[in-house]
Tab-separated table of C-alpha atoms and ligand atoms in Angstrom:
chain	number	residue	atom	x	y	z
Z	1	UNK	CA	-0.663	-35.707	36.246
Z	2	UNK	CA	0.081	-38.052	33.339
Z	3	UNK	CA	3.335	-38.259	32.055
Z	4	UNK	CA	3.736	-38.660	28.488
Z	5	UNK	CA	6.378	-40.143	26.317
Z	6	UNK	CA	7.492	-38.463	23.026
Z	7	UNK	CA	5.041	-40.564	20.823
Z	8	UNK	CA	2.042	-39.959	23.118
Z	9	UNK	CA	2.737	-36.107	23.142
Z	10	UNK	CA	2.475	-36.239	19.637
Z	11	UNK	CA	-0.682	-38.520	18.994
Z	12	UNK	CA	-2.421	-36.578	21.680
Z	13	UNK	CA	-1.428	-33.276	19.852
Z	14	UNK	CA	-2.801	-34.494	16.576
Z	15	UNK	CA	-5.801	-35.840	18.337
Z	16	UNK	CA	-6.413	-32.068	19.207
Z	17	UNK	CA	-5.985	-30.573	16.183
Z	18	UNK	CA	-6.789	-30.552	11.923
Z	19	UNK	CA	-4.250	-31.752	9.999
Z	20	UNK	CA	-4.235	-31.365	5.820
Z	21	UNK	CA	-2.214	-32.997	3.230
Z	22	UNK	CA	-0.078	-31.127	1.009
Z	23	UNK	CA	-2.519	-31.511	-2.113
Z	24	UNK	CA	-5.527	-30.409	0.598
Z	25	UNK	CA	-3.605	-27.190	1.434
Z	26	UNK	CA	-2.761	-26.638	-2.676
Z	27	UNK	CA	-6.615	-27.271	-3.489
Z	28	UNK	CA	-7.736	-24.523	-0.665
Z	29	UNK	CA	-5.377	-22.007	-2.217
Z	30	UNK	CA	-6.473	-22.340	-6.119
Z	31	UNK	CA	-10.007	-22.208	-4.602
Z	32	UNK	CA	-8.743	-18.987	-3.526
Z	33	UNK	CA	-8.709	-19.686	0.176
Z	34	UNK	CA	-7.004	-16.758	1.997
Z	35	UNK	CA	-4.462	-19.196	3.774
Z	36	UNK	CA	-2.100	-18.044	6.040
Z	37	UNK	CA	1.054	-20.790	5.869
Z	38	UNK	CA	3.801	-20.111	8.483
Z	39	UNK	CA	6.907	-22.139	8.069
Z	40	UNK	CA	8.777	-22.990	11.663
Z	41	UNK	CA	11.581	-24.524	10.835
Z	42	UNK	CA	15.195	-22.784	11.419
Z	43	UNK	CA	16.677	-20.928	8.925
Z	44	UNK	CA	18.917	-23.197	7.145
Z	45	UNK	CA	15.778	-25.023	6.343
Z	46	UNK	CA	14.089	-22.212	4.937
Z	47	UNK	CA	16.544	-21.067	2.953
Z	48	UNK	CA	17.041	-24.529	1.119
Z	49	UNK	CA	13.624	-24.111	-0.097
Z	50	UNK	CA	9.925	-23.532	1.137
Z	51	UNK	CA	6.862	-23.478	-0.350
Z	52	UNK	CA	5.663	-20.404	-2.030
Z	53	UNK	CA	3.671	-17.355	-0.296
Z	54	UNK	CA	4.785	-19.007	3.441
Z	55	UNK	CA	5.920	-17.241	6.025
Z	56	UNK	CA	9.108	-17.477	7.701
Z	57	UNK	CA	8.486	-17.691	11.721
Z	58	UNK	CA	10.937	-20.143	13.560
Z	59	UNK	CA	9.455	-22.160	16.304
Z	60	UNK	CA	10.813	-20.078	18.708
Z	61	UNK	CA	9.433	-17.020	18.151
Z	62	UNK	CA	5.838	-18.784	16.744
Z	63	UNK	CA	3.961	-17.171	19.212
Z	64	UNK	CA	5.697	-13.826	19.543
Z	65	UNK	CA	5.395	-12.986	15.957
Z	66	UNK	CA	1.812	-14.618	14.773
Z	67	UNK	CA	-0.366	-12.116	15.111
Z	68	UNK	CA	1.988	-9.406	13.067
Z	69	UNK	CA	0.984	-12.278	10.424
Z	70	UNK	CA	-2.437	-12.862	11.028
Z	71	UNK	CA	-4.147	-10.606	13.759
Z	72	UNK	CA	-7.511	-12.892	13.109
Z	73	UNK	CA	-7.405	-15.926	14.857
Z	74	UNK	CA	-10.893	-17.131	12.979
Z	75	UNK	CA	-8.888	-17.072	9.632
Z	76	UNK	CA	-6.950	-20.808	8.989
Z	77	UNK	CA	-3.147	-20.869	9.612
Z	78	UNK	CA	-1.447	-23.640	8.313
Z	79	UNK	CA	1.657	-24.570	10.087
Z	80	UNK	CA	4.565	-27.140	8.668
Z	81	UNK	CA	7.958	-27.990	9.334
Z	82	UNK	CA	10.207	-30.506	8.115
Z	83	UNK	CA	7.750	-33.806	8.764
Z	84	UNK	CA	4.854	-32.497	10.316
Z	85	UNK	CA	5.889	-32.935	13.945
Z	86	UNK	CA	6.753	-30.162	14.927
Z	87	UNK	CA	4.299	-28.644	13.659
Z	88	UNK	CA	1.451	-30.752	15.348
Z	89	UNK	CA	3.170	-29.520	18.357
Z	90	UNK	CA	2.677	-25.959	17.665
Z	91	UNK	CA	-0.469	-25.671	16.062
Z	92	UNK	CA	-1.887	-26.680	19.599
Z	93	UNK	CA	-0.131	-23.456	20.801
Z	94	UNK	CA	-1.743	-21.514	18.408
Z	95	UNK	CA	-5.072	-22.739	19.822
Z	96	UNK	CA	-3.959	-22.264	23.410
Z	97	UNK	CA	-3.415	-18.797	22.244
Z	98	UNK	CA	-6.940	-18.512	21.033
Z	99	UNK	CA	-6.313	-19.759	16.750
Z	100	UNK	CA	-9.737	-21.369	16.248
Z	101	UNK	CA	-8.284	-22.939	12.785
Z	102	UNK	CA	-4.824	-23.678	13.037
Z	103	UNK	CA	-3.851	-26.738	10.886
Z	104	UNK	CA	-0.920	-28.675	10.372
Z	105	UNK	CA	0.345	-30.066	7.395
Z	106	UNK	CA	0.819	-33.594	7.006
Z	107	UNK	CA	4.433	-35.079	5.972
Z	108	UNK	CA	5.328	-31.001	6.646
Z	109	UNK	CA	8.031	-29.863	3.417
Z	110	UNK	CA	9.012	-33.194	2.826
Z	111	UNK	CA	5.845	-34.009	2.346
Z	112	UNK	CA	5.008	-30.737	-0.066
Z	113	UNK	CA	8.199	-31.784	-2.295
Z	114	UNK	CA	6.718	-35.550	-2.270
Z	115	UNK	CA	3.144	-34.463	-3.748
Z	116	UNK	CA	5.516	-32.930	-6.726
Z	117	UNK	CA	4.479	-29.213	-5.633
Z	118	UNK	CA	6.492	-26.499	-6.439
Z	119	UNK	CA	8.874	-24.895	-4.146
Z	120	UNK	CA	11.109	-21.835	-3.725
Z	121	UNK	CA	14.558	-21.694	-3.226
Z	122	UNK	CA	15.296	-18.044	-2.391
Z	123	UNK	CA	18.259	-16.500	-2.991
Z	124	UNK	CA	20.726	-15.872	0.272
Z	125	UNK	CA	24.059	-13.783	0.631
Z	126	UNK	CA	27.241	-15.930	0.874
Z	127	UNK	CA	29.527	-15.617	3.276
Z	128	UNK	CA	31.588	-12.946	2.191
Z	129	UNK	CA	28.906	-11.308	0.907
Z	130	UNK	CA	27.131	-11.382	4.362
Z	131	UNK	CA	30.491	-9.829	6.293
Z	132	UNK	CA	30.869	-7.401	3.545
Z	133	UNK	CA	27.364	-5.700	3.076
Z	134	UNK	CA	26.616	-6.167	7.139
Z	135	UNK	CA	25.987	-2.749	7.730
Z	136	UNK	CA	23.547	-2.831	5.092
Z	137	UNK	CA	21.680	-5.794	5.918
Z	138	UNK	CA	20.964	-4.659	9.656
Z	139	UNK	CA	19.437	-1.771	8.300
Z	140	UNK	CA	15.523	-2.930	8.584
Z	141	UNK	CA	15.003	-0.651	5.040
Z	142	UNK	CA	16.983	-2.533	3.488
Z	143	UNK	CA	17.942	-6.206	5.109
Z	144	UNK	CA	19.471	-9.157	3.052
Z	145	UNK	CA	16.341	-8.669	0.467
Z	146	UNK	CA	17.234	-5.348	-0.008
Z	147	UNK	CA	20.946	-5.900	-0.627
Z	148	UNK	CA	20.358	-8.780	-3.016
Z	149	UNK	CA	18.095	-6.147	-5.043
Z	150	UNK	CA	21.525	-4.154	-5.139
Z	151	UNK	CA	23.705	-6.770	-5.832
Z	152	UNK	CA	21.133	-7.632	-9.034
Z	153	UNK	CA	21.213	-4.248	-10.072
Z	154	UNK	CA	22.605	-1.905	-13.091
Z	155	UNK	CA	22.977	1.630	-12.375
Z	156	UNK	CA	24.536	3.771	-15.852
Z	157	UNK	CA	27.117	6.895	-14.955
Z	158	UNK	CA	26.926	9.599	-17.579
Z	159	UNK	CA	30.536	10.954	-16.905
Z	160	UNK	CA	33.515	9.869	-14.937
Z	161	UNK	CA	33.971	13.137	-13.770
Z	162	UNK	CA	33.175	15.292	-10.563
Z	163	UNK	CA	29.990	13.803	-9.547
Z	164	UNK	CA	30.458	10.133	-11.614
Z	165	UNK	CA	33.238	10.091	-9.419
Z	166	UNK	CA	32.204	9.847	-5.578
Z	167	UNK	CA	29.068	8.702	-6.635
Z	168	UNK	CA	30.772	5.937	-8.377
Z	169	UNK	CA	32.850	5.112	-5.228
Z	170	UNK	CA	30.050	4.555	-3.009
Z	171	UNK	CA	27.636	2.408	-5.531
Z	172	UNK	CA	30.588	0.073	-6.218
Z	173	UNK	CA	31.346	-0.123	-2.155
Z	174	UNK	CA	27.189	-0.621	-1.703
Z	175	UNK	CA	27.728	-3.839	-3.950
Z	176	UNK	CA	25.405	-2.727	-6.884
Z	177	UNK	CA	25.681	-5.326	-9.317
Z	178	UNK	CA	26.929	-3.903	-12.902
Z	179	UNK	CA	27.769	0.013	-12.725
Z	180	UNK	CA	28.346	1.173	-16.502
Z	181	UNK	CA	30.034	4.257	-17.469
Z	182	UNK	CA	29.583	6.201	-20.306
Z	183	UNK	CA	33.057	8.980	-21.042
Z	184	UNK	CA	35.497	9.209	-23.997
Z	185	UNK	CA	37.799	11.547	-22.202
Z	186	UNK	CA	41.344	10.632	-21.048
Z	187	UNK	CA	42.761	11.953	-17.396
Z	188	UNK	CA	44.266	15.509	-16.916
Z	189	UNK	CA	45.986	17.136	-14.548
Z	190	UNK	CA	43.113	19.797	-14.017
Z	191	UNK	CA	40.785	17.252	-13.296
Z	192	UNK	CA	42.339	15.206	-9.983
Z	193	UNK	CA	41.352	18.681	-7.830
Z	194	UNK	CA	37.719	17.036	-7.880
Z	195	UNK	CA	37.786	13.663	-9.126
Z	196	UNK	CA	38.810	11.161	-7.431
Z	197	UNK	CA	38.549	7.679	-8.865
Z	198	UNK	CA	41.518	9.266	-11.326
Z	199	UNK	CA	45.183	9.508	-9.379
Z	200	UNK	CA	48.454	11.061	-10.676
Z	201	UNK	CA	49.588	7.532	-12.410
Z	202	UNK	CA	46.230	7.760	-14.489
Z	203	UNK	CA	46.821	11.155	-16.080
Z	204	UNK	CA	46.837	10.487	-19.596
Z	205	UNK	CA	44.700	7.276	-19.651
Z	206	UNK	CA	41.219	7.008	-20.508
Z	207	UNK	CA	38.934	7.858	-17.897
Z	208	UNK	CA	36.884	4.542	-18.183
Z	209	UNK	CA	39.845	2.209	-17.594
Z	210	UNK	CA	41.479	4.103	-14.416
Z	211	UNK	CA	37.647	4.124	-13.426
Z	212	UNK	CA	37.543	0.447	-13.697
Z	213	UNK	CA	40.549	-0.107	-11.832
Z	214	UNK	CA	39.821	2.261	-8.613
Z	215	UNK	CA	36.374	0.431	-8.473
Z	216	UNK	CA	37.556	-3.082	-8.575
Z	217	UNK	CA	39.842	-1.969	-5.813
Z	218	UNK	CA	36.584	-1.083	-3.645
Z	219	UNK	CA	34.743	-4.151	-4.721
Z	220	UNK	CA	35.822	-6.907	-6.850
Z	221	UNK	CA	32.266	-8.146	-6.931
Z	222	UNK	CA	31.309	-5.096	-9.103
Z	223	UNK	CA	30.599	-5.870	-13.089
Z	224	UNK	CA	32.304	-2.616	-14.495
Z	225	UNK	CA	31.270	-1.726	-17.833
Z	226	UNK	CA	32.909	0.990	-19.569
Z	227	UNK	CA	31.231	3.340	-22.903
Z	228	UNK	CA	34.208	5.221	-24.158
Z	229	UNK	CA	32.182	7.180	-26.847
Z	230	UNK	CA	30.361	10.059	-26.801
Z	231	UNK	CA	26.375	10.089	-26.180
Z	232	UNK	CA	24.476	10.463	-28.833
Z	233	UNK	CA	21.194	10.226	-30.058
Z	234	UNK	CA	22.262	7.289	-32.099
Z	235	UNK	CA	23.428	5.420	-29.386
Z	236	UNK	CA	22.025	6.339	-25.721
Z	237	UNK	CA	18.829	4.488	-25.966
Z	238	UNK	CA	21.123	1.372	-26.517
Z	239	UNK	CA	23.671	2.098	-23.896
Z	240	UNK	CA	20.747	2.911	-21.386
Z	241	UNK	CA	18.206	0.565	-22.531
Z	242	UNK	CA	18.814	-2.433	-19.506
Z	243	UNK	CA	19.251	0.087	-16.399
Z	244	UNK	CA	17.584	0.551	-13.658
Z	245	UNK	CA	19.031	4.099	-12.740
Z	246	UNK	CA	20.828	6.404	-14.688
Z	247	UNK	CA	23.387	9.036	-12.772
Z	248	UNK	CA	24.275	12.465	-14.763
Z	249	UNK	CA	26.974	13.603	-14.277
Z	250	UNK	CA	27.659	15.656	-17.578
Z	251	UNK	CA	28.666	19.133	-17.889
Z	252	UNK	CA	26.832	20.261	-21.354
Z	253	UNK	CA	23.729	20.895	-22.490
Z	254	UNK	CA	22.968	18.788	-25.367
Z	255	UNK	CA	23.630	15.626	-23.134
Z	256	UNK	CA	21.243	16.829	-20.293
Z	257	UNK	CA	18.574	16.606	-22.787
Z	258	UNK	CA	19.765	13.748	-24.664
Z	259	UNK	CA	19.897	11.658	-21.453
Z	260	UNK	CA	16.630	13.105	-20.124
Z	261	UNK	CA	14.925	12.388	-22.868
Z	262	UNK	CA	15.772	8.779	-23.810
Z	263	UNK	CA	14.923	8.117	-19.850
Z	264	UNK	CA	11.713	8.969	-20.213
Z	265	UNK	CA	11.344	6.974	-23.154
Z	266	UNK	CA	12.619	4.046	-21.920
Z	267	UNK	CA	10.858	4.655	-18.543
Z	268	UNK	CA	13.882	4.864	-16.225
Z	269	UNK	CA	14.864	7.015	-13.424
Z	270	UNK	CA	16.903	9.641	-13.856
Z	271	UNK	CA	19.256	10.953	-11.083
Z	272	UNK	CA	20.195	14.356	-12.097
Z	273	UNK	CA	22.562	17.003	-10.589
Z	274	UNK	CA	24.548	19.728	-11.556
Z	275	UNK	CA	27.228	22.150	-9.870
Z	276	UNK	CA	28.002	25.771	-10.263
Z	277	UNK	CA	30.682	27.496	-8.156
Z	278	UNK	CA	29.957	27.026	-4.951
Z	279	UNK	CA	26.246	25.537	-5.952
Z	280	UNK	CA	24.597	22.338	-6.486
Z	281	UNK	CA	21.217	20.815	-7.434
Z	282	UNK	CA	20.047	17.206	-7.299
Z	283	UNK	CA	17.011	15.751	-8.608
Z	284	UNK	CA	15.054	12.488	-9.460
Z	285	UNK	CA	12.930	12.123	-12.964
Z	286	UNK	CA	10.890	9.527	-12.449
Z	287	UNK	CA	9.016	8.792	-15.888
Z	288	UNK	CA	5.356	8.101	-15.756
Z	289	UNK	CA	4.232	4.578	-15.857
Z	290	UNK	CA	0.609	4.348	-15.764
Z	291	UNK	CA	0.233	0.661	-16.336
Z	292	UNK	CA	2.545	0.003	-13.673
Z	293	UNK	CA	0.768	2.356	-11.430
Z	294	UNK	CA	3.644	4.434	-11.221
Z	295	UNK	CA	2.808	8.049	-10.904
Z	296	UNK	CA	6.207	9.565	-11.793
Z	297	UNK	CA	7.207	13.250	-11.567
Z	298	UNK	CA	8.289	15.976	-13.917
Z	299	UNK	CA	11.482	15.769	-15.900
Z	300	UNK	CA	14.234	17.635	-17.610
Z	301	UNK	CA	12.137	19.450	-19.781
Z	302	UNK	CA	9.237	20.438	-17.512
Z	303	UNK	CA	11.500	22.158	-15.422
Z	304	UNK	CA	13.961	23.755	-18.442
Z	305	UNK	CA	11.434	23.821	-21.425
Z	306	UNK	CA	14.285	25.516	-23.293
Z	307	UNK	CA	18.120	25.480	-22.896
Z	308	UNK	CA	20.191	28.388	-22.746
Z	309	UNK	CA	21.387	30.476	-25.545
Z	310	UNK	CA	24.700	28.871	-26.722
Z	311	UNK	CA	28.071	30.625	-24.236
Z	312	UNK	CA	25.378	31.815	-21.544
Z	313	UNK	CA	25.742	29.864	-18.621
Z	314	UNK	CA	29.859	29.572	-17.866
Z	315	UNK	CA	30.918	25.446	-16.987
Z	316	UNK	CA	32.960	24.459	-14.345
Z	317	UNK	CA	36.333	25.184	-16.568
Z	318	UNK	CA	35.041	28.503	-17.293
Z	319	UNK	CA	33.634	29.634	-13.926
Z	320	UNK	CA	35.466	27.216	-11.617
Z	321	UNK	CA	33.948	25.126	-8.990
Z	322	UNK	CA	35.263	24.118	-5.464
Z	323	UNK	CA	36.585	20.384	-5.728
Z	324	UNK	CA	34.668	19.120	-2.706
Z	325	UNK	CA	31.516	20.173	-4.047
Z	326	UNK	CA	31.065	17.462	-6.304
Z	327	UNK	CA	31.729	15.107	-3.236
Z	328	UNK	CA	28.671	16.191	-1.742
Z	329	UNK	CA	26.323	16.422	-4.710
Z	330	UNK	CA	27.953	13.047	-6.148
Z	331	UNK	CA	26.969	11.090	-3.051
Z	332	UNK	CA	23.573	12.334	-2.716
Z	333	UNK	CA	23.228	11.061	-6.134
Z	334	UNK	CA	24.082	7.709	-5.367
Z	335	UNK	CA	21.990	7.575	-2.037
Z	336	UNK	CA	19.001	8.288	-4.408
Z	337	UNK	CA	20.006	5.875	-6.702
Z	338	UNK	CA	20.231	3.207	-3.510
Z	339	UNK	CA	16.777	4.321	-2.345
Z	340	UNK	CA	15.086	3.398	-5.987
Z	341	UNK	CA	16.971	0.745	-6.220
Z	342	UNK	CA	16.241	-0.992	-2.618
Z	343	UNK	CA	12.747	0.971	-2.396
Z	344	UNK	CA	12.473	2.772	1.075
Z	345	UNK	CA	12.149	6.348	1.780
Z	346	UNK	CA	10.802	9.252	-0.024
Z	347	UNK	CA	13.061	9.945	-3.265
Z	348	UNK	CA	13.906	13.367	-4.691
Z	349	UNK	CA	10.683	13.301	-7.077
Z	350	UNK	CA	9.352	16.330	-7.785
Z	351	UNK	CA	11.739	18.313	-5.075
Z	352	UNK	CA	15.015	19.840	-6.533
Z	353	UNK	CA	17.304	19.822	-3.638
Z	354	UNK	CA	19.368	23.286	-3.605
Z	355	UNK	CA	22.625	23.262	-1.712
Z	356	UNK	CA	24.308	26.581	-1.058
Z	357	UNK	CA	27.947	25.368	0.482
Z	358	UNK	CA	29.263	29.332	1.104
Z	359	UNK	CA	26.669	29.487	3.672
Z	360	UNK	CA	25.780	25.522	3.662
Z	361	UNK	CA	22.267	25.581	3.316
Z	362	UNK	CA	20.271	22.995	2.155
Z	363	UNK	CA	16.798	23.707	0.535
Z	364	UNK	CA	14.193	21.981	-1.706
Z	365	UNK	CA	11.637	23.237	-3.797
Z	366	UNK	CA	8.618	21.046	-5.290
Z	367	UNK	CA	8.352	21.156	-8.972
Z	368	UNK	CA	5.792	19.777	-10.848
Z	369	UNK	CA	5.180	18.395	-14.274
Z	370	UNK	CA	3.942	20.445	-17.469
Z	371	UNK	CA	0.870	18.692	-18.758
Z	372	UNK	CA	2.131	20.650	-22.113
Z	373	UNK	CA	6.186	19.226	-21.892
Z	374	UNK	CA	6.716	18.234	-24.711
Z	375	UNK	CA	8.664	14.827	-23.762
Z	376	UNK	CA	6.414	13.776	-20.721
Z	377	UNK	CA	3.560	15.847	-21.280
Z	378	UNK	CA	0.048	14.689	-21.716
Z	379	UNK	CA	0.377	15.186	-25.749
Z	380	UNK	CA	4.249	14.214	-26.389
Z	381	UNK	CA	5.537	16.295	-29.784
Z	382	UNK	CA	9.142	14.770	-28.994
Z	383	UNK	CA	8.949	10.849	-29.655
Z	384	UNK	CA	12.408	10.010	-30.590
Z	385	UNK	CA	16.069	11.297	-30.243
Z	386	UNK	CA	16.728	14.694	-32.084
Z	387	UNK	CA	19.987	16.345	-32.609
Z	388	UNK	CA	20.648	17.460	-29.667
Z	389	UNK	CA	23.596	19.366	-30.157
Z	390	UNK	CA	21.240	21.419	-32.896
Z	391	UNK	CA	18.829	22.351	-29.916
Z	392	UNK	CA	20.845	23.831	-27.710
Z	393	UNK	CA	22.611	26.354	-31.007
Z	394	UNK	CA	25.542	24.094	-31.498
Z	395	UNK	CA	27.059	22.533	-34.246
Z	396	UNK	CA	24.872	19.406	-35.509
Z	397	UNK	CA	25.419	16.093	-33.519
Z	398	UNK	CA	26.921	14.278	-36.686
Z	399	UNK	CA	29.784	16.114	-37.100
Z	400	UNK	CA	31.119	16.278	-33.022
Z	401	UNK	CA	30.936	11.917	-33.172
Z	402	UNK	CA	32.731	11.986	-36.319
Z	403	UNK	CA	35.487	14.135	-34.848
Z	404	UNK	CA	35.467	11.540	-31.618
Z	405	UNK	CA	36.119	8.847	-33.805
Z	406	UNK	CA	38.814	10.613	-36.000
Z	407	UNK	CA	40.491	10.874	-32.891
Z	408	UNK	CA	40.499	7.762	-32.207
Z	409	UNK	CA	38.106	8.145	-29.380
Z	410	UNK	CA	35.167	6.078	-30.423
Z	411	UNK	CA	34.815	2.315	-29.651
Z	412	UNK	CA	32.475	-0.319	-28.187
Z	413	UNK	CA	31.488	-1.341	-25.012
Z	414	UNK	CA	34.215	-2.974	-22.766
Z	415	UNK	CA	33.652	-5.267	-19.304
Z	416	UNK	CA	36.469	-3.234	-17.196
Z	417	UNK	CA	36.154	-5.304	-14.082
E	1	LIG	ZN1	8.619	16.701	-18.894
């Protein structure tokens, strides 16, 4: 058997094989050439930049992992690494493996970022970032892709309350990017039974700021922005516009289809909830987006075309509710919100979950949308904001923010941490 030297390996290799320039392999794929390109290099290669649409398949594992990439091996693969190489060396692998068109790309990246092609430097976790969120990112749903999504992501809390609260907690901790929250109220006594960002040195302060300060403690990463005004229909489509999720977490009426309604008209997901006693329910609204071939599901409205006469249904300080129940209903909130967020597994879209916690039972019924609702609906009557308050037999809108600003409540939108 001949022995070869280093050189001789390589010239026989190339001998063997078809080798492209860069500009060849960016011609084939204007042309439209379906082109599989596999980048072998390691991984701190990769991630200082690559060229667009490759694959990422270290040398290593080249032939372990090529057919999950391309199962044809009549279809052209185009292999480089960092000169072209390594590369040569491989593609006659590929062939040994039965690849009838593997080529390798002459010059390999360097030459790609010589022939003034454009490249892609993705975005990585640092360090910390990579200890912190570890959990996360060996979870194959959701990875160090899926964690950047978070980390780039806005989620809006309607209420620092009993579900804002725990739901808060755990969106902060998952490293969402910006979490925004939208209450005017200060801290009470009555309130720290249930929720728990608030602690005994916060009674009195607004609920926003002792918010801001429990979540920075959980992540300092976190962009906390803080709304300490009431909702209205003057301002929600501003303070949601710029989302990706909205949370409710509010206790009235008039806000449930305030904040339902300028979802759907700005087209983002709403993660709804409410509690009763011993009783919760959690939902998703997903608006319709036909041009971006999302189907959607039903929302607010569909389900509740009309809202209860004024005094009817009892809240939480009328009626009571048990302070762990919130817990529970808060954090299935934010697990929603993850899932839309990261995009894996089957959201709560058309299902309202039911939880019974006296005898713990957990049930979901489908709903569907109403062709005739008049938000979502096939023929929309309700196009903008209305008075809200006015709907559901209260006093007009106008005159509850004027008495929130007269007491001093009202102001603009603060970064909190
Ligand atoms: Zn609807």
């Amino acid at each position: 058997m001949t022995r070869l030297n280093r050189d001789q390996l390589v010239q026989l290799a190339k001998s063997q094989i078809t080798e492209w320039t860069p500009r060849q392999l960016d011609e084939q794929r204007k042309k439209g050439e379906a082109v599989t390109v596999v980048d072998i290099r390691e991984r701190d290669e990769w991630m200082q930049g690559h060229i667009p649409q490759s694959v990422f398949i270290p040398r290593g594992f080249l032939e372990l992992q090529i057919e999950q990439h391309q199962p044809d091996r009549d279809m052209p693969v185009v292999i480089y690494c960092a000169g072209g190489v390594r590369s040569a060396l491989a593609a006659r692998n590929l062939q040994e493996m039965g690849y009838t068109n593997v080529i390798s790309l002459i010059g390999g990246f360097n030459g790609w970022k010589n022939a003034s092609l454009d490249f892609k430097v993705p975005k990585v976790l640092d360090e910390d970032q990579r200890i912190r969120y570890s959990r996360h990112t060996m979870l194959q749903e959701i990875g160090e892709e899926g964690q950047l999504k978070l980390l780039d992501s806005k989620v809006l809390l309607i209420g620092a309350g009993g579900l804002g609260s725990p739901a808060a907690f755990y969106l902060a901790a998952a490293g969402v990017g910006q979490i925004g929250i939208v209450d005017y109220d200060t801290v009470d006594v009555s309130n720290l039974q249930r929720q728990i960002l608030h602690g005994q040195s916060d009674v009195g302060r607004p609920k926003v700021e002792s918010a801001a300060d429990t979540l920075r403690e959980i992540n300092p990463e976190v962009k906390v922005v803080g709304y300490q005004e009431p909702i209205t229909s003057h301002n929600a489509l501003e303070m949601i516009s710029g989302y990706d999720v909205v949370l409710n977490g509010s206790d009235n009426f008039p806000t449930r289809y305030l904040v339902n309604d300028a979802c759907q008209m700005l087209g983002i997901p709403l993660v709804d909830a409410s509690i009763f006693m011993f009783e919760g329910q959690v939902t998703v609204y997903q608006p319709r987006q036909a041009e971006a071939g999302v189907e959607g599901g039903p929302c607010y409205r569909c389900l509740y075309p009309d809202p209860p006469p004024p005094g009817e249904v009892p809240s939480c300080a009328e009626a009571g509710v048990l302070g762990v129940l919130p817990g529970t209903v808060g954090c299935i909130q934010a697990i929603e919100a993850i899932k839309l967020l990261v995009g894996f597994g089957e959201p709560l879209i058309g299902r309202l979950l039911m939880i019974d916690t006296s005898d713990m039972t957990f049930r979901t019924l489908k709903v569907k949308r109403n062709s005739e609702c008049p938000v979502c609906g096939d023929h929309p009557t309700v196009t903008e904001l209305i008075d809200y308050n006015q709907f559901c037999g209260l006093p007009s809108t106008e005159q509850t923010t004027e008495a929130a600003s007269l007491n001093g409540h009202h102001s603009t939108e603060k970064v909190l941490a």
